[in-house]
CSV table of C-alpha atoms in Angstrom, one decimal:
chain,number,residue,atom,x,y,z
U,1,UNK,CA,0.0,0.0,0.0
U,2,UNK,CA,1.4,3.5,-0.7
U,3,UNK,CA,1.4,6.4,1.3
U,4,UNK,CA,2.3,9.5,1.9
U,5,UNK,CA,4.9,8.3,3.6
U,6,UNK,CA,7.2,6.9,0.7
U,7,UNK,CA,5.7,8.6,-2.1
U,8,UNK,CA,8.7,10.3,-3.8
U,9,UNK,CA,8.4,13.0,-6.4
U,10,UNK,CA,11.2,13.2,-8.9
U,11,UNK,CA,13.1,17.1,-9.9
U,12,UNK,CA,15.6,18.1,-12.3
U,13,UNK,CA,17.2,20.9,-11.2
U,14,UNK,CA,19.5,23.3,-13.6
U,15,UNK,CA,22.6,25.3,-12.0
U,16,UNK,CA,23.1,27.3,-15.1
U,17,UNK,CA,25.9,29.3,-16.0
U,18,UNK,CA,27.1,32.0,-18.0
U,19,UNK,CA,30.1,34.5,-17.5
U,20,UNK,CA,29.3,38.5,-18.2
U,21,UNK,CA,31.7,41.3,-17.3
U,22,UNK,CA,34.1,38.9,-15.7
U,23,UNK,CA,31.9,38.0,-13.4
U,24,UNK,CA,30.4,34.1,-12.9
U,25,UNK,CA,26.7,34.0,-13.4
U,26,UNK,CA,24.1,31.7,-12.1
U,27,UNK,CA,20.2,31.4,-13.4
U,28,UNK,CA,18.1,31.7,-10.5
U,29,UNK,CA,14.0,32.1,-10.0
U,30,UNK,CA,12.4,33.4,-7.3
U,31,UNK,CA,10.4,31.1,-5.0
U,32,UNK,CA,6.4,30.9,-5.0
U,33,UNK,CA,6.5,31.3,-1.4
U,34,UNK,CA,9.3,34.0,-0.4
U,35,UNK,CA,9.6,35.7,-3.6
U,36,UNK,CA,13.0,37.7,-2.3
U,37,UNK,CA,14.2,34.4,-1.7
U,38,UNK,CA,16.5,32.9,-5.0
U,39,UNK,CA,15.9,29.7,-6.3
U,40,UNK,CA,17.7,27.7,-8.9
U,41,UNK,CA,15.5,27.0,-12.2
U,42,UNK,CA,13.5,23.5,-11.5
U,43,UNK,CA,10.6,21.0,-12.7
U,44,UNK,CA,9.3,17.6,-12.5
U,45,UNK,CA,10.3,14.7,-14.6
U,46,UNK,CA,6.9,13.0,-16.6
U,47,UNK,CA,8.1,9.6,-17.3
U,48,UNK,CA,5.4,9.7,-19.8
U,49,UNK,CA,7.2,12.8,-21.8
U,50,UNK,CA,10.9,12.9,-20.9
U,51,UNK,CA,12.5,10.1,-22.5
U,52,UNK,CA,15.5,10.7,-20.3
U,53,UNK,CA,16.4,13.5,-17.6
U,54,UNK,CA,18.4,15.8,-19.5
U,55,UNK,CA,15.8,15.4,-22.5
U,56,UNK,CA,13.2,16.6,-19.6
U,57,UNK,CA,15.3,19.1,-18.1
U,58,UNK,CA,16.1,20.5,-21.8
U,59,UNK,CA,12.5,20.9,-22.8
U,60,UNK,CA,11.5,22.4,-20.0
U,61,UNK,CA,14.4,25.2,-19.7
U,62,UNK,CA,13.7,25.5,-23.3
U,63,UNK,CA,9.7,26.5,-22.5
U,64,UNK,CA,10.8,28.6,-19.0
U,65,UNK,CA,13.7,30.9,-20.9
U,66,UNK,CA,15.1,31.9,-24.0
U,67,UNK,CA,17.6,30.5,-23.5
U,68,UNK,CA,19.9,27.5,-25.4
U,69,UNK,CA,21.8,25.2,-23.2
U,70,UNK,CA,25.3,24.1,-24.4
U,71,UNK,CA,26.7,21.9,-22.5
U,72,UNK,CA,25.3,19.9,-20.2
U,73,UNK,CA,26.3,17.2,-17.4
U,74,UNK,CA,24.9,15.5,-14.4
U,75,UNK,CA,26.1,16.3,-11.2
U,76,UNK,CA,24.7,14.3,-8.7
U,77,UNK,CA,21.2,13.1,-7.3
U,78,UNK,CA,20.2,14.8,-4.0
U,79,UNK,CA,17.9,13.0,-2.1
U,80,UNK,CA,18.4,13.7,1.7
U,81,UNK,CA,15.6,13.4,3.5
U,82,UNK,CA,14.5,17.0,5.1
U,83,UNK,CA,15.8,18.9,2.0
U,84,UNK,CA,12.8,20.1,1.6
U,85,UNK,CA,11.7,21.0,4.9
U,86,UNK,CA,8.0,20.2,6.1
U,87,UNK,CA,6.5,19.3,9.7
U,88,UNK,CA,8.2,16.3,10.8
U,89,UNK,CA,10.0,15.4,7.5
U,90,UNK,CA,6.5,13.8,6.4
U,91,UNK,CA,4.7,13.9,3.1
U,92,UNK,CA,5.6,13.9,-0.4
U,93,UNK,CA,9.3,13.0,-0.3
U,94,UNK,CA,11.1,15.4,-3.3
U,95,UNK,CA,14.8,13.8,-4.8
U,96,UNK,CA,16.7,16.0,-7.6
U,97,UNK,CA,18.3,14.8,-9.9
U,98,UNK,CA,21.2,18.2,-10.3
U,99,UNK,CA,22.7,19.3,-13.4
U,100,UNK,CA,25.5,21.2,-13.9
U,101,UNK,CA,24.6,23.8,-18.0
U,102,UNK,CA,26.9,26.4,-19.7
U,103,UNK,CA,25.0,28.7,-21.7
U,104,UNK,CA,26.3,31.9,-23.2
U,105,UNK,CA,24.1,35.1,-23.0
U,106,UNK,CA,22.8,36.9,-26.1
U,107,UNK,CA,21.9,41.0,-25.9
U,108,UNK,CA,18.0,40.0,-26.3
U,109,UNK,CA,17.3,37.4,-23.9
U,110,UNK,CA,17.9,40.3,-20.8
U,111,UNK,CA,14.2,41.1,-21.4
U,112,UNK,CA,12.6,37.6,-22.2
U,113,UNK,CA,14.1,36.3,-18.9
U,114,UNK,CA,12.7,39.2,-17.0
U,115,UNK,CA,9.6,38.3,-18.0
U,116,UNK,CA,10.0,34.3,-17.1
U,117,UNK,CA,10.8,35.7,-13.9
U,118,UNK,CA,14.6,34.4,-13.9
U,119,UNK,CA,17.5,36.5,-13.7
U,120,UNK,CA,21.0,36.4,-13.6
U,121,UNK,CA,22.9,36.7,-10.2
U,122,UNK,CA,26.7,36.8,-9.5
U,123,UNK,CA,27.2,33.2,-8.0
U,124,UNK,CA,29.8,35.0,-5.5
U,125,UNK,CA,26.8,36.7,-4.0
U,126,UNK,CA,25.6,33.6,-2.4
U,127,UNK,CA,29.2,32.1,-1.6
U,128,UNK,CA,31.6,35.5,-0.9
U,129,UNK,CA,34.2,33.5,0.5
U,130,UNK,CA,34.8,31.6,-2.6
U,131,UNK,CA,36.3,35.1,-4.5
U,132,UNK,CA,39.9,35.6,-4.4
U,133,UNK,CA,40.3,37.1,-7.6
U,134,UNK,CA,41.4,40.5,-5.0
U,135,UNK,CA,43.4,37.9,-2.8
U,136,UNK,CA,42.4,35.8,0.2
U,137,UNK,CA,38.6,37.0,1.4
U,138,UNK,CA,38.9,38.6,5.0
U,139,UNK,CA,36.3,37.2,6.1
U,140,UNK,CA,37.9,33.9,6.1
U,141,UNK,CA,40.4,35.1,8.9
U,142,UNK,CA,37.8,38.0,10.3
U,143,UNK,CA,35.1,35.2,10.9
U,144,UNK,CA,35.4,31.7,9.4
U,145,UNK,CA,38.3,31.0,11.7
U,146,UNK,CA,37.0,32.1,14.9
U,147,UNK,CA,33.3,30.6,14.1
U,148,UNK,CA,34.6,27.1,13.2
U,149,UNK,CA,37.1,27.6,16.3
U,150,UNK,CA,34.9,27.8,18.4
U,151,UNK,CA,32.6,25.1,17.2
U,152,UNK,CA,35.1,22.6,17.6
U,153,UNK,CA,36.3,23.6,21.1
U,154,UNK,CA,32.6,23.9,22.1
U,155,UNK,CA,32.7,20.1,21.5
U,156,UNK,CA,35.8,18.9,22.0
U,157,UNK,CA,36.9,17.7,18.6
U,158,UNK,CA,40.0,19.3,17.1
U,159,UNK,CA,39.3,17.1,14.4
U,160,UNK,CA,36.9,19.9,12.5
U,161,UNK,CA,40.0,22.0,12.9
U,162,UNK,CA,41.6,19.7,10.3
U,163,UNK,CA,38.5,20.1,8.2
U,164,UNK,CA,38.9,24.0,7.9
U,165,UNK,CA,42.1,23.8,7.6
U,166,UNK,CA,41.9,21.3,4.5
U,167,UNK,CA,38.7,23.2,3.1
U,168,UNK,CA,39.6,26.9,3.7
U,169,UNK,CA,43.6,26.5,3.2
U,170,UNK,CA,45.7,27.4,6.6
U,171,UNK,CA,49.3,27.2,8.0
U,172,UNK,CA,51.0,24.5,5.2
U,173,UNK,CA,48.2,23.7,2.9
U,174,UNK,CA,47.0,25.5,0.0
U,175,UNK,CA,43.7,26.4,-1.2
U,176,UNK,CA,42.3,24.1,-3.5
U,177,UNK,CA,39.2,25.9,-5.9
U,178,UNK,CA,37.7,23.1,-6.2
U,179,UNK,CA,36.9,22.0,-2.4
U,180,UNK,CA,33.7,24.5,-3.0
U,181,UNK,CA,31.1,21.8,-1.5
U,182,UNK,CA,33.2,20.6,1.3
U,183,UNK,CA,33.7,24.4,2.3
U,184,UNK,CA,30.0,24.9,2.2
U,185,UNK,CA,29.2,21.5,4.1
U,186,UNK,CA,31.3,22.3,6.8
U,187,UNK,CA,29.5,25.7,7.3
U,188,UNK,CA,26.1,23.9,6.9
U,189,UNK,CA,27.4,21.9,9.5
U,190,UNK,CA,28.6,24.2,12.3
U,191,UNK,CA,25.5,26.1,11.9
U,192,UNK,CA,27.2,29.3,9.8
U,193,UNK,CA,24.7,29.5,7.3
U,194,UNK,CA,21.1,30.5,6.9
U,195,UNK,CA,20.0,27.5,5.6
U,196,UNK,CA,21.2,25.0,8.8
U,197,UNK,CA,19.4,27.1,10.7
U,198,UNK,CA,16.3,27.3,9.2
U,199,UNK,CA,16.7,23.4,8.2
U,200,UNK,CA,17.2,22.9,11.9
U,201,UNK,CA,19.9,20.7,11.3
U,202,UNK,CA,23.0,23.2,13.2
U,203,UNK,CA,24.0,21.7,16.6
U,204,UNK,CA,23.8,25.1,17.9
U,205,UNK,CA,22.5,28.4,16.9
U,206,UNK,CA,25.3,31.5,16.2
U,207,UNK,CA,25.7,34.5,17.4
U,208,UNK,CA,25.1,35.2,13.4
U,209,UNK,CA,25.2,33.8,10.2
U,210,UNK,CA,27.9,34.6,7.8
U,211,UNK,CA,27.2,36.9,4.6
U,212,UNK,CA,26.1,35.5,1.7
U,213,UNK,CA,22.5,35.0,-0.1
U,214,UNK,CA,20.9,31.7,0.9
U,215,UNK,CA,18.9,30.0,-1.3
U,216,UNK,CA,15.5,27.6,-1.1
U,217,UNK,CA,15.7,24.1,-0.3
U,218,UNK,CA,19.5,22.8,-0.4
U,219,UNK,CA,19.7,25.1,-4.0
U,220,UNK,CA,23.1,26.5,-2.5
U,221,UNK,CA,24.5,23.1,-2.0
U,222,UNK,CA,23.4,22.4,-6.0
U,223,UNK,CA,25.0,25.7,-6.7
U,224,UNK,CA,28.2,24.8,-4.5
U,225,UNK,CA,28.2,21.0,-6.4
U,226,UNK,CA,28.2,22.3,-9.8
U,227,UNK,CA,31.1,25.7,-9.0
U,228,UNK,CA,33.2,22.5,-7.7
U,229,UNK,CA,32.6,20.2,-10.7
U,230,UNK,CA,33.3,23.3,-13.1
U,231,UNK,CA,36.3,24.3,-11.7
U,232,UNK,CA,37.3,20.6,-11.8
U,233,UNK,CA,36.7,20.5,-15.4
U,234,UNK,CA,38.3,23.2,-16.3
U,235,UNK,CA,41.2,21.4,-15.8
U,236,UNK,CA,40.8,18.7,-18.2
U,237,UNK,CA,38.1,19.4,-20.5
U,238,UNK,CA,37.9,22.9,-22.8
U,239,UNK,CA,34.4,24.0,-21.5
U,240,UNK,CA,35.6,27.4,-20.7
U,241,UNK,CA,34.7,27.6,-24.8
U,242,UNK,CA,31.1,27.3,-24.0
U,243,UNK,CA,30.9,30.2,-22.0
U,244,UNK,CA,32.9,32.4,-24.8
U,245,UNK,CA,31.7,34.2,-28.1
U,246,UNK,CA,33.1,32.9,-31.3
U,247,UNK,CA,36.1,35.3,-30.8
U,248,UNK,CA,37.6,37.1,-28.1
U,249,UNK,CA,41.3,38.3,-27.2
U,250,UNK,CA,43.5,36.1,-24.8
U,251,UNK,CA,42.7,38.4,-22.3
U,252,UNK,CA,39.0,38.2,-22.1
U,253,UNK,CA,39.5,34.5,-22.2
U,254,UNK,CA,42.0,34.7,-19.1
U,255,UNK,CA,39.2,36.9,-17.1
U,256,UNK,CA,36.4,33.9,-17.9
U,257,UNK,CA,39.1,31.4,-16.3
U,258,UNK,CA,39.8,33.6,-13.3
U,259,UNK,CA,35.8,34.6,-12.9
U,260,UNK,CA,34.9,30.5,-12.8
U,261,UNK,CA,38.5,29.6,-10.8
U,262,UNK,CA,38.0,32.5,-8.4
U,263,UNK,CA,42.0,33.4,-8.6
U,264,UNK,CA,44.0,35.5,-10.4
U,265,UNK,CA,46.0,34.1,-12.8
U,266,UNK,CA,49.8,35.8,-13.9
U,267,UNK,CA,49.3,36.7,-17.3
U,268,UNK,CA,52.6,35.7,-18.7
U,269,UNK,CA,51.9,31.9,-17.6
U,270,UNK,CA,48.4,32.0,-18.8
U,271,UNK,CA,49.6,32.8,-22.4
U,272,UNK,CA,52.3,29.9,-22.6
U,273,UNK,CA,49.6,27.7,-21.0
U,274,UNK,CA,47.0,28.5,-24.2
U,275,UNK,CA,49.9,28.1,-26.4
U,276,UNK,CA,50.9,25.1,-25.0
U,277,UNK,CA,47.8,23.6,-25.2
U,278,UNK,CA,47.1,24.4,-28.4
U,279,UNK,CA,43.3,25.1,-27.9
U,280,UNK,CA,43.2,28.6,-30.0
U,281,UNK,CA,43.9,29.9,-33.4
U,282,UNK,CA,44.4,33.4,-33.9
U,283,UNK,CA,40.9,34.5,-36.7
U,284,UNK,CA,42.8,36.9,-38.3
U,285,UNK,CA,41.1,39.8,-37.4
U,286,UNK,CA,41.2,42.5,-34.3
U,287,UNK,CA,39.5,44.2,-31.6
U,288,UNK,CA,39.9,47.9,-31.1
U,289,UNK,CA,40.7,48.8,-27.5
U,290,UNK,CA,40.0,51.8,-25.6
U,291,UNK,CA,43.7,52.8,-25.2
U,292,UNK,CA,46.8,50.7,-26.2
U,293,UNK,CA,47.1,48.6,-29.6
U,294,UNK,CA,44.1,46.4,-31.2
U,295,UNK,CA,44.5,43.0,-30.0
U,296,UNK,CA,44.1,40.1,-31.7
U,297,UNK,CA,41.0,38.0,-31.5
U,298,UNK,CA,41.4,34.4,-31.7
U,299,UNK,CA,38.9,31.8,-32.2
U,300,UNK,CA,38.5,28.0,-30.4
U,301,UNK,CA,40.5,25.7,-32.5
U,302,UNK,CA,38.0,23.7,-35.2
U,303,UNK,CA,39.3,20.4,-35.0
U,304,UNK,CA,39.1,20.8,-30.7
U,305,UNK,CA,35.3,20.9,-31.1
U,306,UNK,CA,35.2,17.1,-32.6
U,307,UNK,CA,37.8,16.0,-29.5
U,308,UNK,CA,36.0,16.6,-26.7
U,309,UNK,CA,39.1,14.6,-24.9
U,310,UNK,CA,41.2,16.9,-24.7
U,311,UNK,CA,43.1,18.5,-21.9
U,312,UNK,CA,41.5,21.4,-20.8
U,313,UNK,CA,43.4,24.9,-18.9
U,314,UNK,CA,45.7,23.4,-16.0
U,315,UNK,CA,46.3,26.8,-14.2
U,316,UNK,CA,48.8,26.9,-11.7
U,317,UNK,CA,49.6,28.8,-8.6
U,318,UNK,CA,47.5,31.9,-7.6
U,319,UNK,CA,49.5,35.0,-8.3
């Protein structure tokens, strides 16, 4: 017999990304109930329509915005009960299936999207402490540290010690971009973040959360799941190409890399790095600048579109 109890409801939900102005954009709705509140772009898979979930989650991005996905990739199924957060965890029991699109942004879909009721939002503004594009984020220092301090001598496990230091860099060990959802589990965790509070899942309750946008449901920890997976495959697959016009000067293509990476990137390396790799051809043709010399526009390499193998930008230290 089936009840409430262990019916289950199946979403696909669409952390969509585009880059604008050097800065990393996300796609976000607002929510039905707390219309301030941000929400990533959603729906329900119909077995009866979708023939699989990225066909569902396609057509129905397709029918919500103007807008055309390029790439597209699974990111992981989120099913935790309590996610979405009713009386006593009971009723309808919603897993999503996360996905992880690039799109690039065209100068007439501004309007169309306003109209869906979507929008674009800097994906810093929900996770500040991710940004070191300037350097390292005070608040890392100014509040991270002395929150998650005193979390773990409140309970008498140096042990979550470790865990910031691995996630947020300290003393010998570097910052790794790509630890974005362990970073953000470990705040969920100690209670740092709007969200564990409201989820009533903190073992304690703050003097006050840090800064940063929360988001319905566990969409943060979507967003924070698909920045880690992107900045994993930037790596080893040329996706940063999605995100890019058919031509633009090394330059612009080194501020896309730094928006997604969050770091700063010496410009000299970057340059042998492209070169290295081989992923661009110069078109031919040049962009004025505002001061200084054209420079030179350069397109993504033909024969790189039909190798979808190969390596993609292995930046090295921040500089």
């Amino acid at each position: 017999m089936t009840t409430a109890l262990n019916a289950v409801e199946i979403n696909l939900s669409a952390a969509i990304a585009a880059v604008a102005n050097n800065d990393p954009l996300i796609l976000t709705t607002s929510s039905s109930g707390q219309p301030e509140r941000d929400e990533l772009p959603f729906g329900p898979f119909n077995p009866l329509e979708h023939r699989t979930f990225e066909t569902g989650l396609r057509e129905w991005v397709a029918e919500q915005t103007p807008l055309q996905l390029g790439y597209v990739e699974q990111l992981y199924t989120f099913g935790d009960r309590g996610r979405h957060k009713t009386v006593e965890d009971r009723g309808l029991h919603v897993v999503s299936v996360g996905y992880l699109a690039l799109t690039r942004i065209s100068e007439n879909s501004g309007e169309q999207l306003r109209k869906s009721g979507a929008r674009w939002r800097n994906w810093y503004s929900f996770l500040p402490w991710e940004d070191w594009r300037g350097g390292k984020p005070a608040m890392i220092d100014e509040e991270i540290r002395p929150a998650l301090q005193e979390w773990a001598e409140a309970n008498a496990l140096p042990s979550r010690l470790s865990r910031f230091r691995m996630a947020f860099g300290d003393e010998n060990i570097a910052w790794d971009e790509e630890r974005v959802l362990e970073r953000y589990e470990l705040l969920y965790e100690a209670g740092l973040i709007e969200e564990a509070i409201r989820d009533g899942r903190a073992d304690r309750t703050p003097a006050r959360c840090l800064p940063g946008l929360a988001m319905s449901f566990d969409h943060r920890r979507i967003l924070a799941t698909a920045i880690s997976r992107l900045r994993a495959k930037l790596k080893y697959r040329p996706v940063v190409f999605e995100l890019m016009p058919p031509a633009f000067t090394l330059t612009a293509l080194q501020e896309t890399v730094e928006a997604i990476s969050g770091r700063h990137l010496h410009k000299q390396n970057f340059r042998r790095l492209v070169e290295t790799t081989e992923l661009v051809e110069p078109t031919g043709a040049e962009q004025i600048q505002a001061r200084g010399r054209p420079a030179a526009l350069y397109q993504f390499r033909h024969n790189v579109l039909e190798e979808r193998s190969v390596a993609g930008l292995r930046v090295g230290n921040r500089s």
